[in-house]
JSON list of C-alpha atoms in Angstrom, two decimals:
[
{"chain": "A", "resi": 18, "resn": "UNK", "atom": "CA", "xyz": [-44.61, 45.67, -8.13]},
{"chain": "A", "resi": 19, "resn": "UNK", "atom": "CA", "xyz": [-47.68, 47.93, -8.35]},
{"chain": "A", "resi": 20, "resn": "UNK", "atom": "CA", "xyz": [-48.69, 46.80, -4.88]},
{"chain": "A", "resi": 21, "resn": "UNK", "atom": "CA", "xyz": [-45.29, 47.75, -3.41]},
{"chain": "A", "resi": 22, "resn": "UNK", "atom": "CA", "xyz": [-45.46, 51.11, -5.18]},
{"chain": "A", "resi": 23, "resn": "UNK", "atom": "CA", "xyz": [-48.97, 51.66, -3.77]},
{"chain": "A", "resi": 24, "resn": "UNK", "atom": "CA", "xyz": [-47.81, 50.78, -0.24]},
{"chain": "A", "resi": 25, "resn": "UNK", "atom": "CA", "xyz": [-44.85, 53.18, -0.51]},
{"chain": "A", "resi": 26, "resn": "UNK", "atom": "CA", "xyz": [-47.10, 56.02, -1.67]},
{"chain": "A", "resi": 27, "resn": "UNK", "atom": "CA", "xyz": [-49.52, 55.29, 1.18]},
{"chain": "A", "resi": 28, "resn": "UNK", "atom": "CA", "xyz": [-46.69, 55.29, 3.74]},
{"chain": "A", "resi": 29, "resn": "UNK", "atom": "CA", "xyz": [-45.25, 58.54, 2.39]},
{"chain": "A", "resi": 30, "resn": "UNK", "atom": "CA", "xyz": [-48.65, 60.28, 2.45]},
{"chain": "A", "resi": 31, "resn": "UNK", "atom": "CA", "xyz": [-49.40, 58.97, 5.93]},
{"chain": "A", "resi": 32, "resn": "UNK", "atom": "CA", "xyz": [-46.01, 60.14, 7.19]},
{"chain": "A", "resi": 33, "resn": "UNK", "atom": "CA", "xyz": [-46.53, 63.54, 5.61]},
{"chain": "A", "resi": 34, "resn": "UNK", "atom": "CA", "xyz": [-49.98, 63.94, 7.17]},
{"chain": "A", "resi": 35, "resn": "UNK", "atom": "CA", "xyz": [-48.84, 62.77, 10.61]},
{"chain": "A", "resi": 36, "resn": "UNK", "atom": "CA", "xyz": [-45.79, 65.05, 10.63]},
{"chain": "A", "resi": 37, "resn": "UNK", "atom": "CA", "xyz": [-47.90, 68.07, 9.66]},
{"chain": "A", "resi": 38, "resn": "UNK", "atom": "CA", "xyz": [-50.61, 67.41, 12.25]},
{"chain": "A", "resi": 39, "resn": "UNK", "atom": "CA", "xyz": [-48.44, 68.66, 15.11]},
{"chain": "A", "resi": 40, "resn": "UNK", "atom": "CA", "xyz": [-47.39, 71.88, 13.41]},
{"chain": "A", "resi": 41, "resn": "UNK", "atom": "CA", "xyz": [-50.62, 73.85, 13.95]},
{"chain": "A", "resi": 42, "resn": "UNK", "atom": "CA", "xyz": [-50.15, 73.39, 17.71]},
{"chain": "A", "resi": 43, "resn": "UNK", "atom": "CA", "xyz": [-46.69, 74.98, 17.47]},
{"chain": "A", "resi": 44, "resn": "UNK", "atom": "CA", "xyz": [-48.04, 77.78, 15.29]},
{"chain": "A", "resi": 45, "resn": "UNK", "atom": "CA", "xyz": [-50.87, 78.29, 17.74]},
{"chain": "A", "resi": 46, "resn": "UNK", "atom": "CA", "xyz": [-48.43, 78.35, 20.67]},
{"chain": "A", "resi": 47, "resn": "UNK", "atom": "CA", "xyz": [-46.38, 81.04, 18.94]},
{"chain": "A", "resi": 48, "resn": "UNK", "atom": "CA", "xyz": [-49.41, 83.31, 19.22]},
{"chain": "A", "resi": 49, "resn": "UNK", "atom": "CA", "xyz": [-49.59, 82.60, 22.96]},
{"chain": "A", "resi": 50, "resn": "UNK", "atom": "CA", "xyz": [-46.12, 83.73, 24.07]},
{"chain": "A", "resi": 51, "resn": "UNK", "atom": "CA", "xyz": [-42.75, 85.27, 23.22]},
{"chain": "A", "resi": 52, "resn": "UNK", "atom": "CA", "xyz": [-39.54, 83.93, 24.73]},
{"chain": "A", "resi": 53, "resn": "UNK", "atom": "CA", "xyz": [-37.47, 86.96, 25.65]},
{"chain": "A", "resi": 54, "resn": "UNK", "atom": "CA", "xyz": [-34.45, 85.30, 27.23]},
{"chain": "A", "resi": 55, "resn": "UNK", "atom": "CA", "xyz": [-32.77, 82.08, 28.21]},
{"chain": "A", "resi": 56, "resn": "UNK", "atom": "CA", "xyz": [-30.04, 81.13, 30.63]},
{"chain": "A", "resi": 57, "resn": "UNK", "atom": "CA", "xyz": [-28.04, 77.94, 31.06]},
{"chain": "A", "resi": 58, "resn": "UNK", "atom": "CA", "xyz": [-25.29, 76.91, 33.44]},
{"chain": "A", "resi": 59, "resn": "UNK", "atom": "CA", "xyz": [-24.20, 73.64, 35.08]},
{"chain": "A", "resi": 60, "resn": "UNK", "atom": "CA", "xyz": [-27.19, 73.56, 37.43]},
{"chain": "A", "resi": 61, "resn": "UNK", "atom": "CA", "xyz": [-30.16, 75.19, 35.71]},
{"chain": "A", "resi": 62, "resn": "UNK", "atom": "CA", "xyz": [-31.73, 76.12, 32.42]},
{"chain": "A", "resi": 63, "resn": "UNK", "atom": "CA", "xyz": [-34.15, 79.05, 32.69]},
{"chain": "A", "resi": 64, "resn": "UNK", "atom": "CA", "xyz": [-36.45, 80.93, 30.35]},
{"chain": "A", "resi": 65, "resn": "UNK", "atom": "CA", "xyz": [-38.24, 84.27, 30.65]},
{"chain": "A", "resi": 66, "resn": "UNK", "atom": "CA", "xyz": [-41.47, 84.38, 28.69]},
{"chain": "A", "resi": 67, "resn": "UNK", "atom": "CA", "xyz": [-43.97, 87.13, 28.01]},
{"chain": "A", "resi": 68, "resn": "UNK", "atom": "CA", "xyz": [-47.48, 85.64, 27.85]},
{"chain": "A", "resi": 69, "resn": "UNK", "atom": "CA", "xyz": [-50.00, 86.98, 25.42]},
{"chain": "A", "resi": 70, "resn": "UNK", "atom": "CA", "xyz": [-52.65, 84.53, 26.64]},
{"chain": "A", "resi": 71, "resn": "UNK", "atom": "CA", "xyz": [-53.15, 84.23, 30.39]},
{"chain": "A", "resi": 72, "resn": "UNK", "atom": "CA", "xyz": [-54.88, 80.84, 30.62]},
{"chain": "A", "resi": 73, "resn": "UNK", "atom": "CA", "xyz": [-53.50, 78.08, 32.83]},
{"chain": "A", "resi": 74, "resn": "UNK", "atom": "CA", "xyz": [-54.30, 75.37, 30.29]},
{"chain": "A", "resi": 75, "resn": "UNK", "atom": "CA", "xyz": [-52.28, 77.15, 27.60]},
{"chain": "A", "resi": 76, "resn": "UNK", "atom": "CA", "xyz": [-49.41, 77.86, 30.00]},
{"chain": "A", "resi": 77, "resn": "UNK", "atom": "CA", "xyz": [-49.32, 74.15, 30.80]},
{"chain": "A", "resi": 78, "resn": "UNK", "atom": "CA", "xyz": [-49.02, 73.31, 27.09]},
{"chain": "A", "resi": 79, "resn": "UNK", "atom": "CA", "xyz": [-46.10, 75.73, 26.82]},
{"chain": "A", "resi": 80, "resn": "UNK", "atom": "CA", "xyz": [-44.48, 74.09, 29.87]},
{"chain": "A", "resi": 81, "resn": "UNK", "atom": "CA", "xyz": [-44.96, 70.64, 28.35]},
{"chain": "A", "resi": 82, "resn": "UNK", "atom": "CA", "xyz": [-43.34, 71.81, 25.11]},
{"chain": "A", "resi": 83, "resn": "UNK", "atom": "CA", "xyz": [-40.31, 73.27, 26.92]},
{"chain": "A", "resi": 84, "resn": "UNK", "atom": "CA", "xyz": [-40.08, 70.22, 29.18]},
{"chain": "A", "resi": 85, "resn": "UNK", "atom": "CA", "xyz": [-40.05, 67.84, 26.21]},
{"chain": "A", "resi": 86, "resn": "UNK", "atom": "CA", "xyz": [-37.47, 69.93, 24.40]},
{"chain": "A", "resi": 87, "resn": "UNK", "atom": "CA", "xyz": [-35.12, 71.06, 27.20]},
{"chain": "A", "resi": 88, "resn": "UNK", "atom": "CA", "xyz": [-35.48, 68.92, 30.34]},
{"chain": "A", "resi": 89, "resn": "UNK", "atom": "CA", "xyz": [-32.31, 67.08, 31.33]},
{"chain": "A", "resi": 90, "resn": "UNK", "atom": "CA", "xyz": [-31.48, 64.45, 33.95]},
{"chain": "A", "resi": 91, "resn": "UNK", "atom": "CA", "xyz": [-28.91, 66.61, 35.74]},
{"chain": "A", "resi": 92, "resn": "UNK", "atom": "CA", "xyz": [-30.15, 70.20, 35.38]},
{"chain": "A", "resi": 93, "resn": "UNK", "atom": "CA", "xyz": [-33.11, 72.07, 36.84]},
{"chain": "A", "resi": 94, "resn": "UNK", "atom": "CA", "xyz": [-35.58, 73.67, 34.45]},
{"chain": "A", "resi": 95, "resn": "UNK", "atom": "CA", "xyz": [-37.28, 76.97, 35.29]},
{"chain": "A", "resi": 96, "resn": "UNK", "atom": "CA", "xyz": [-39.75, 78.97, 33.23]},
{"chain": "A", "resi": 97, "resn": "UNK", "atom": "CA", "xyz": [-40.98, 82.36, 34.44]},
{"chain": "A", "resi": 98, "resn": "UNK", "atom": "CA", "xyz": [-44.07, 83.78, 32.75]},
{"chain": "A", "resi": 99, "resn": "UNK", "atom": "CA", "xyz": [-44.61, 87.55, 32.73]},
{"chain": "A", "resi": 100, "resn": "UNK", "atom": "CA", "xyz": [-47.83, 89.41, 31.93]},
{"chain": "A", "resi": 101, "resn": "UNK", "atom": "CA", "xyz": [-46.28, 92.57, 30.44]},
{"chain": "A", "resi": 102, "resn": "UNK", "atom": "CA", "xyz": [-43.69, 92.65, 27.63]},
{"chain": "A", "resi": 103, "resn": "UNK", "atom": "CA", "xyz": [-42.16, 95.85, 28.97]},
{"chain": "A", "resi": 104, "resn": "UNK", "atom": "CA", "xyz": [-41.39, 94.17, 32.30]},
{"chain": "A", "resi": 105, "resn": "UNK", "atom": "CA", "xyz": [-40.16, 90.81, 31.01]},
{"chain": "A", "resi": 106, "resn": "UNK", "atom": "CA", "xyz": [-36.42, 90.56, 31.74]},
{"chain": "A", "resi": 107, "resn": "UNK", "atom": "CA", "xyz": [-33.83, 89.02, 29.46]},
{"chain": "A", "resi": 108, "resn": "UNK", "atom": "CA", "xyz": [-32.24, 86.08, 31.30]},
{"chain": "A", "resi": 109, "resn": "UNK", "atom": "CA", "xyz": [-29.25, 85.91, 28.95]},
{"chain": "A", "resi": 110, "resn": "UNK", "atom": "CA", "xyz": [-26.82, 87.02, 31.65]},
{"chain": "A", "resi": 111, "resn": "UNK", "atom": "CA", "xyz": [-28.49, 85.24, 34.57]},
{"chain": "A", "resi": 112, "resn": "UNK", "atom": "CA", "xyz": [-31.83, 84.84, 36.28]},
{"chain": "A", "resi": 113, "resn": "UNK", "atom": "CA", "xyz": [-32.13, 88.42, 37.44]},
{"chain": "A", "resi": 114, "resn": "UNK", "atom": "CA", "xyz": [-35.10, 90.73, 37.62]},
{"chain": "A", "resi": 115, "resn": "UNK", "atom": "CA", "xyz": [-35.90, 93.97, 39.36]},
{"chain": "A", "resi": 116, "resn": "UNK", "atom": "CA", "xyz": [-38.56, 94.32, 42.04]},
{"chain": "A", "resi": 117, "resn": "UNK", "atom": "CA", "xyz": [-40.80, 96.04, 39.50]},
{"chain": "A", "resi": 118, "resn": "UNK", "atom": "CA", "xyz": [-40.30, 93.20, 36.99]},
{"chain": "A", "resi": 119, "resn": "UNK", "atom": "CA", "xyz": [-41.00, 90.67, 39.74]},
{"chain": "A", "resi": 120, "resn": "UNK", "atom": "CA", "xyz": [-44.44, 92.21, 40.24]},
{"chain": "A", "resi": 121, "resn": "UNK", "atom": "CA", "xyz": [-45.33, 91.11, 36.70]},
{"chain": "A", "resi": 122, "resn": "UNK", "atom": "CA", "xyz": [-44.56, 87.40, 37.13]},
{"chain": "A", "resi": 123, "resn": "UNK", "atom": "CA", "xyz": [-47.77, 85.59, 36.27]},
{"chain": "A", "resi": 124, "resn": "UNK", "atom": "CA", "xyz": [-46.65, 82.00, 36.80]},
{"chain": "A", "resi": 125, "resn": "UNK", "atom": "CA", "xyz": [-43.58, 79.85, 37.41]},
{"chain": "A", "resi": 126, "resn": "UNK", "atom": "CA", "xyz": [-42.75, 76.37, 36.18]},
{"chain": "A", "resi": 127, "resn": "UNK", "atom": "CA", "xyz": [-40.05, 74.36, 37.90]},
{"chain": "A", "resi": 128, "resn": "UNK", "atom": "CA", "xyz": [-38.64, 70.90, 37.23]},
{"chain": "A", "resi": 129, "resn": "UNK", "atom": "CA", "xyz": [-36.38, 69.09, 39.70]},
{"chain": "A", "resi": 130, "resn": "UNK", "atom": "CA", "xyz": [-34.67, 66.21, 37.89]},
{"chain": "A", "resi": 131, "resn": "UNK", "atom": "CA", "xyz": [-33.29, 64.70, 41.11]},
{"chain": "A", "resi": 132, "resn": "UNK", "atom": "CA", "xyz": [-36.75, 64.18, 42.58]},
{"chain": "A", "resi": 133, "resn": "UNK", "atom": "CA", "xyz": [-38.42, 63.91, 39.17]},
{"chain": "A", "resi": 134, "resn": "UNK", "atom": "CA", "xyz": [-40.99, 66.53, 40.15]},
{"chain": "A", "resi": 135, "resn": "UNK", "atom": "CA", "xyz": [-42.42, 69.32, 38.05]},
{"chain": "A", "resi": 136, "resn": "UNK", "atom": "CA", "xyz": [-45.00, 71.94, 38.85]},
{"chain": "A", "resi": 137, "resn": "UNK", "atom": "CA", "xyz": [-46.67, 74.99, 37.39]},
{"chain": "A", "resi": 138, "resn": "UNK", "atom": "CA", "xyz": [-47.51, 77.57, 40.03]},
{"chain": "A", "resi": 139, "resn": "UNK", "atom": "CA", "xyz": [-49.98, 80.30, 39.10]},
{"chain": "A", "resi": 140, "resn": "UNK", "atom": "CA", "xyz": [-49.19, 83.52, 40.97]},
{"chain": "A", "resi": 141, "resn": "UNK", "atom": "CA", "xyz": [-52.01, 85.72, 39.65]}
]
């Protein structure tokens, strides 16, 4: 009985430690960006994001997070990264931005589920 109790405690502690190991990455990512808008229709899901950190490696981690959470088999996924909060549009009513806002796009991520291709394109 003591052995079973010991195994259960070990499993609970291991599960607790493993589940908490991924959280610092999410906390760290929250310092890297702010999602300012999202859009979804039958064909696409899109996000507008203001980047606080302009490093390709970190942008890729953000893309991976959004891909894991939101990618679908029958809908495109688009993430537009902006370098200035004041020029980051809200995509709530569609993927629309002014010419001035478009000049602040730092990078774009696009996933095509029909060809199973995804890419991050750095624009600056």
